[in-house]
CSV table of C-alpha atoms in Angstrom, one decimal:
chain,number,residue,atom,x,y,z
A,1,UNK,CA,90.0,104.2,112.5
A,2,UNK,CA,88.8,103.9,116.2
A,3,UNK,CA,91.5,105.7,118.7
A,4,UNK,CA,93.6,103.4,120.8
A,5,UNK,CA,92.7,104.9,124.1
A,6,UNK,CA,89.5,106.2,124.7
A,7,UNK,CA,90.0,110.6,124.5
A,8,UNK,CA,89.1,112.6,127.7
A,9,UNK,CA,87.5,116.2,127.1
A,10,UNK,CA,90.0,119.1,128.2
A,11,UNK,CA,89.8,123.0,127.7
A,12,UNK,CA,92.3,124.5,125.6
A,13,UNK,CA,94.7,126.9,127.3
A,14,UNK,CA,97.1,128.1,124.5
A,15,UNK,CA,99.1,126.8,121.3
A,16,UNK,CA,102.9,127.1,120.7
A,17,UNK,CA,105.8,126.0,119.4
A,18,UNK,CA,103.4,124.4,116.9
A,19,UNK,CA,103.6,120.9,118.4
A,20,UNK,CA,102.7,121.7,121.7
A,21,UNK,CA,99.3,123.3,123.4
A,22,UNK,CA,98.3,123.6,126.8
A,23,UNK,CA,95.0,122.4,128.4
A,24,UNK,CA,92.9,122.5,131.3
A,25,UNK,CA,91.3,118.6,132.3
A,26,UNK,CA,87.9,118.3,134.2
A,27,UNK,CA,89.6,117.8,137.2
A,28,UNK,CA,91.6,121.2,136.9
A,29,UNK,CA,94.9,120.0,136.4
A,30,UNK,CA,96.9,121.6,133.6
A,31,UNK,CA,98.6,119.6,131.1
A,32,UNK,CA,100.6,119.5,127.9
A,33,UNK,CA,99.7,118.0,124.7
A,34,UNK,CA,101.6,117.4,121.8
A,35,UNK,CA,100.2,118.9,118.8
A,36,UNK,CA,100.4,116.4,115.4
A,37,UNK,CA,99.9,119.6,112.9
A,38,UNK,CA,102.2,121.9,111.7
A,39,UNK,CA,100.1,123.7,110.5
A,40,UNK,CA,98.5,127.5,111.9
A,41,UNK,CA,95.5,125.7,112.7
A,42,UNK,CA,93.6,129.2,111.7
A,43,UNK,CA,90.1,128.7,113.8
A,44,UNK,CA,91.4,125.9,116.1
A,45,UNK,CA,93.3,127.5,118.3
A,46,UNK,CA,91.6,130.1,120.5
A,47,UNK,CA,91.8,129.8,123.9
A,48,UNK,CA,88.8,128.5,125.8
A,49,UNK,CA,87.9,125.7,123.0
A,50,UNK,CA,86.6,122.4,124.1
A,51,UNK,CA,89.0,119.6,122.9
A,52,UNK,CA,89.5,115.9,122.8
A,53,UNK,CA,92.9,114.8,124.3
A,54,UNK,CA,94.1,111.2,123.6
A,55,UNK,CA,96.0,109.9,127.2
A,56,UNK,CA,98.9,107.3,127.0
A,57,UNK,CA,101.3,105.4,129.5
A,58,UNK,CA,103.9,105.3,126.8
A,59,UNK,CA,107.3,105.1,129.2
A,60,UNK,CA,109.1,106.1,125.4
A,61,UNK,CA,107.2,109.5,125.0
A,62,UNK,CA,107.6,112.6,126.5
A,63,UNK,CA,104.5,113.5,126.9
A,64,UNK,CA,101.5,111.7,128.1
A,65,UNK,CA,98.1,113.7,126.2
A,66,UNK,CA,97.9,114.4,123.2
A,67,UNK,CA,95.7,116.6,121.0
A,68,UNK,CA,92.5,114.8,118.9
A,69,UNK,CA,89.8,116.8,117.9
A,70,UNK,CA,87.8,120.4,118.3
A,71,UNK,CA,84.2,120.3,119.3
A,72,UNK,CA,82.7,123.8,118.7
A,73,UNK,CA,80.3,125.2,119.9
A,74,UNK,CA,77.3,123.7,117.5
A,75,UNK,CA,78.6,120.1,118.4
A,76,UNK,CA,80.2,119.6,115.2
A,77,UNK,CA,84.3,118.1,115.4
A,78,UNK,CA,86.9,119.0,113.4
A,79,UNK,CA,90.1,116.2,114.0
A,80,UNK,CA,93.9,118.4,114.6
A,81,UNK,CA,95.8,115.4,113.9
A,82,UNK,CA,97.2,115.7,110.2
A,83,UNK,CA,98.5,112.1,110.5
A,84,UNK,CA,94.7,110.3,110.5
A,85,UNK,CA,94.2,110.8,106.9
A,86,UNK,CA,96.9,108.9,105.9
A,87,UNK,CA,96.7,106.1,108.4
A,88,UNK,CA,92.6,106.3,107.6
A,89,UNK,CA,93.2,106.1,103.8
A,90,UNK,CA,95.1,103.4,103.7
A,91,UNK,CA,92.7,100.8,105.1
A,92,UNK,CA,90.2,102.1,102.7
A,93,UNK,CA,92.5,102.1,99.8
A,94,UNK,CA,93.4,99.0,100.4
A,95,UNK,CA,89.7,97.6,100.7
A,96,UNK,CA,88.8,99.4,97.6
A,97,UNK,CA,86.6,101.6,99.6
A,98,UNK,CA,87.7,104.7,98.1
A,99,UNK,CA,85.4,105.9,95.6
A,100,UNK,CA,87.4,106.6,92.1
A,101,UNK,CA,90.6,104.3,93.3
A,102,UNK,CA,89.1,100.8,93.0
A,103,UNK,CA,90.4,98.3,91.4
A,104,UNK,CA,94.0,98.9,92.3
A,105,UNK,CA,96.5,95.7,93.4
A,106,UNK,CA,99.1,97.1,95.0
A,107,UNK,CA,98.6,100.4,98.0
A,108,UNK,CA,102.8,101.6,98.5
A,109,UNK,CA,102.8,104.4,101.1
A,110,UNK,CA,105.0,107.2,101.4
A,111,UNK,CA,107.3,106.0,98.2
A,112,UNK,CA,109.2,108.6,96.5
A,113,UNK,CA,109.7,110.5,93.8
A,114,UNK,CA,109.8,113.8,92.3
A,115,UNK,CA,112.9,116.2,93.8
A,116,UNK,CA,113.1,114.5,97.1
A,117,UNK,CA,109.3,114.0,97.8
A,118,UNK,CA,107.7,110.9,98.7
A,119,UNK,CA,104.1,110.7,97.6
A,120,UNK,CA,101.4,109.7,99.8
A,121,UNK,CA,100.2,106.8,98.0
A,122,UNK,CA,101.4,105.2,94.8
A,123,UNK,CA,98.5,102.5,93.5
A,124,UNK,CA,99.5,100.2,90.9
A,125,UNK,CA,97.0,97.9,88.7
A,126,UNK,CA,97.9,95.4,85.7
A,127,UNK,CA,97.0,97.3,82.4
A,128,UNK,CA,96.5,100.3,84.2
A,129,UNK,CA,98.6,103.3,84.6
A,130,UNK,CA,100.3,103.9,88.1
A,131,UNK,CA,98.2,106.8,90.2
A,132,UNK,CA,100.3,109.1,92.3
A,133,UNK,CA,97.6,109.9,95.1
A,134,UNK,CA,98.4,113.2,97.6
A,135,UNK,CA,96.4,113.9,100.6
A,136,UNK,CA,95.9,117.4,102.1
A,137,UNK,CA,93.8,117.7,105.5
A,138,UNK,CA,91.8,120.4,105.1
A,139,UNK,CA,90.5,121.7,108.8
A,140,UNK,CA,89.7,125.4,107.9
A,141,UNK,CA,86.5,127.0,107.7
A,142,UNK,CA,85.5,130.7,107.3
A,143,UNK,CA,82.1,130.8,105.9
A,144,UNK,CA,79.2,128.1,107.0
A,145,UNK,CA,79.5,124.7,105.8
A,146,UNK,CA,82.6,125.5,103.5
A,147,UNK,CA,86.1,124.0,104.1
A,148,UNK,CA,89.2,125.7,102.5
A,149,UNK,CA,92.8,124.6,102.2
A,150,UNK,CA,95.6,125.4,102.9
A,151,UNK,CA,95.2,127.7,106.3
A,152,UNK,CA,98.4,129.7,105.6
A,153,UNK,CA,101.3,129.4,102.8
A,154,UNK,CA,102.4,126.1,101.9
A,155,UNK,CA,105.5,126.1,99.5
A,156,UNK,CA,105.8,122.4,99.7
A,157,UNK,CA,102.2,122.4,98.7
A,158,UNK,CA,102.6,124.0,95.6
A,159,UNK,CA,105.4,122.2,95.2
A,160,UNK,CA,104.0,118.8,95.4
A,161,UNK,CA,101.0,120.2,92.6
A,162,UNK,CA,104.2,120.8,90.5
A,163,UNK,CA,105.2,117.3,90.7
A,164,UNK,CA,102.0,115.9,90.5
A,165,UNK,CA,102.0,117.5,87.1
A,166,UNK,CA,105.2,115.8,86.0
A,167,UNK,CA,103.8,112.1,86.6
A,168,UNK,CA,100.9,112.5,84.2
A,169,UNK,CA,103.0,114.6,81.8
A,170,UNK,CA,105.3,110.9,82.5
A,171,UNK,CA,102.0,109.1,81.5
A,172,UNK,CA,100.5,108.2,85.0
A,173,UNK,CA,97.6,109.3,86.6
A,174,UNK,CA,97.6,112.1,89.7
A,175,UNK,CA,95.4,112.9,91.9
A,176,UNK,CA,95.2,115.3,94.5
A,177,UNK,CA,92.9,114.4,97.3
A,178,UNK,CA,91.4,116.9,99.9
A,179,UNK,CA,90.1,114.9,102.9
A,180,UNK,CA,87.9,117.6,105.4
A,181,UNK,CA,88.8,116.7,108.7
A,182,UNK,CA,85.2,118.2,110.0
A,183,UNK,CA,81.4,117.3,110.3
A,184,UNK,CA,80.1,120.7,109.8
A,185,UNK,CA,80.8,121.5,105.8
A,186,UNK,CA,79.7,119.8,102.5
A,187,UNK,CA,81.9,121.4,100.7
A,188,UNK,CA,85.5,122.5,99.6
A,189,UNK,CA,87.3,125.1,97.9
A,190,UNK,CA,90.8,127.1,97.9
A,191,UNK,CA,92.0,129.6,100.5
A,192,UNK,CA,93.3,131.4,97.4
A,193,UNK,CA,93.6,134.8,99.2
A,194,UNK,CA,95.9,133.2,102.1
A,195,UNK,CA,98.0,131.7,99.7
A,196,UNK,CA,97.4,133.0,96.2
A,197,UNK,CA,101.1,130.9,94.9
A,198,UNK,CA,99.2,128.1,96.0
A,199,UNK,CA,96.4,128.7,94.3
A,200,UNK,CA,97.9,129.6,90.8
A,201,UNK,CA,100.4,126.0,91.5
A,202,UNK,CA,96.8,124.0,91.6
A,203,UNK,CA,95.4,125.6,88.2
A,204,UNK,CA,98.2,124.8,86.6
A,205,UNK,CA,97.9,121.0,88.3
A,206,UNK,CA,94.5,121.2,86.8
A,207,UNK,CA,95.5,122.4,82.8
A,208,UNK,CA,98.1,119.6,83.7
A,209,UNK,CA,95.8,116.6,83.6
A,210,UNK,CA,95.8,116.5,87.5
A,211,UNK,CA,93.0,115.1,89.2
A,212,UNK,CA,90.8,116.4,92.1
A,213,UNK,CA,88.9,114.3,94.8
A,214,UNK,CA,87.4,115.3,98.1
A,215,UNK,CA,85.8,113.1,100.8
A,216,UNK,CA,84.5,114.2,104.1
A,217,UNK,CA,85.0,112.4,107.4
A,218,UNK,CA,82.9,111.1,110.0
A,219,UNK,CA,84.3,112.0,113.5
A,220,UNK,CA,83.6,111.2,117.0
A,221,UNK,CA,85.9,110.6,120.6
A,222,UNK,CA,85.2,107.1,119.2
A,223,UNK,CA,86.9,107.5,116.2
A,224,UNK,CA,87.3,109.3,112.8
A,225,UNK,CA,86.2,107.4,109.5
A,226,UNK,CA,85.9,108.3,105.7
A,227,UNK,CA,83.0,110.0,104.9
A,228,UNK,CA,81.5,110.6,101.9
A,229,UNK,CA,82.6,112.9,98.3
A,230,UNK,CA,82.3,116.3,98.3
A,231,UNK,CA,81.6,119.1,95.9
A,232,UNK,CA,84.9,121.0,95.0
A,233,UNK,CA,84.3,124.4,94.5
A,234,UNK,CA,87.2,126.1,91.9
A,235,UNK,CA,88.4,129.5,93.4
C-alpha cells in the first residue's frame, strides 16, 4: 500500500485529544495533525520524535497533515495509523497472499456479527468452513526486537476474543491476527501486565479453538507493505 501523497518529515511537538498531535515542519511552521489511533500510543508519543506527516488539499477535511509513521532513533519505523492494516490486508487477502488464508473465494470486510461487532474480515470458500479473521495493530515495544499488544486496556479487545470463540464453538474457523506495524522486532507477545483481562480473554480464545497469526510489515515514507510471519510468543 503506497501513500497517496508523498509524507514530509516533521518533529513531534505533543499528543492530545487522541486524534490530534502537534508538529514542527522543516521550515518551522507549526502544524496540526490528525491522529488515526485511538489508542495511548505507549512509546510513540514523546515529544521531540521524528515523524512522517502525510499533506492533503482535501477542501472536505479539516485538517491538512496527517500523522504516518515514527522513525526512531536507530532508523527503524513504526506506522501510527491503525487504519493501514486493514486497507493492507485486504489486497493481500484478496490475492491470496496471506500465508494460512489461501484459497478463499469470497474477502467481506467489516461484516457483522457477534453482539453488535463487525468482524474484520469474513472469508468464505466452497466445502470449507467460513473464517472470522480480526486484526490488532500491534505498535508497542518495551524490550529489543519484541512487539506487544495491546498498549493499555482494551475491553472491546477482550471482547472480540469472546466472540471469536463463539464462531468456532458455531463450527467456523477464527483467527486472530496481530500485524506489527514496525521494522525493528521479529517477534510478538502479550502486554499481559498492562492488561491482564485481556490477557486471561485470549487463553481462553486459545482453549476455544481460536487461531493465532502474526505478520510483520515492511515500512517506508513510500509505503507500508505485509511482511513476513512472526513467532508468537505465549505470555
Amino acid at each position: 500500500m503506497r501513500f497517496q501523497t508523498p509524507l514530509i518529515p516533521a518533529t513531534l511537538l505533543r499528543r492530545y485529544k487522541r486524534f490530534l498531535a502537534d508538529a514542527r515542519l522543516a521550515d518551522g511552521r507549526e502544524i496540526t495533525a490528525h491522529v488515526a489511533n485511538p489508542g495511548s500510543m505507549l512509546g510513540l508519543k514523546d515529544p521531540g520524535l521524528k515523524i512522517w506527516l502525510e499533506p492533503n488539499d482535501d477542501p472536505k477535511r479539516k485538517l491538512k497533515y496527517a500523522w504516518r509513521l515514527v522513525e526512531h532513533d536507530t532508523g527503524a519505523f513504526t506506522g501510527v495509523d491503525t487504519g493501514v492494516p486493514n486497507r493492507m490486508l485486504r489486497s493481500a487477502l484478496e490475492a491470496g497472499a496471506v500465508p494460512g488464508l489461501e484459497g478463499y473465494d469470497s474477502v467481506r470486510p467489516e461484516v457483522k456479527y457477534g453482539e453488535k461487532s463487525r468482524i474484520d474480515f469474513l472469508l468464505s470458500g466452497a466445502g470449507r468452513p467460513d473464517a472470522y479473521v480480526e486484526v490488532k495493530s500491534v505498535t508497542l515495544s518495551r524490550q529489543p526486537a519484541l512487539a506487544e499488544f495491546p498498549d493499555s486496556v482494551t475491553a472491546r479487545g477482550a471482547k472480540h476474543l469472546a466472540e471469536l470463540s463463539a464462531m468456532v464453538r458455531a463450527g467456523h474457523r477464527a483467527v486472530m491476527l496481530y500485524l506489527v506495524q514496525r521494522t525493528d522486532c521479529s517477534e510478538v507477545t502479550l502486554a499481559a501486565d498492562l492488561d491482564p483481562a485481556y490477557a486471561r480473554a485470549f487463553a481462553a480464545a486459545m482453549d476455544a479453538g481460536v487461531e493465532v497469526l502474526a505478520f510483520g510489515c515492511a515500512i517506508s515514507p513510500e509505503g507500508v507493505t505485509l511482511g513476513g510471519a512472526l513467532p508468537f510468543r505465549a505470555p
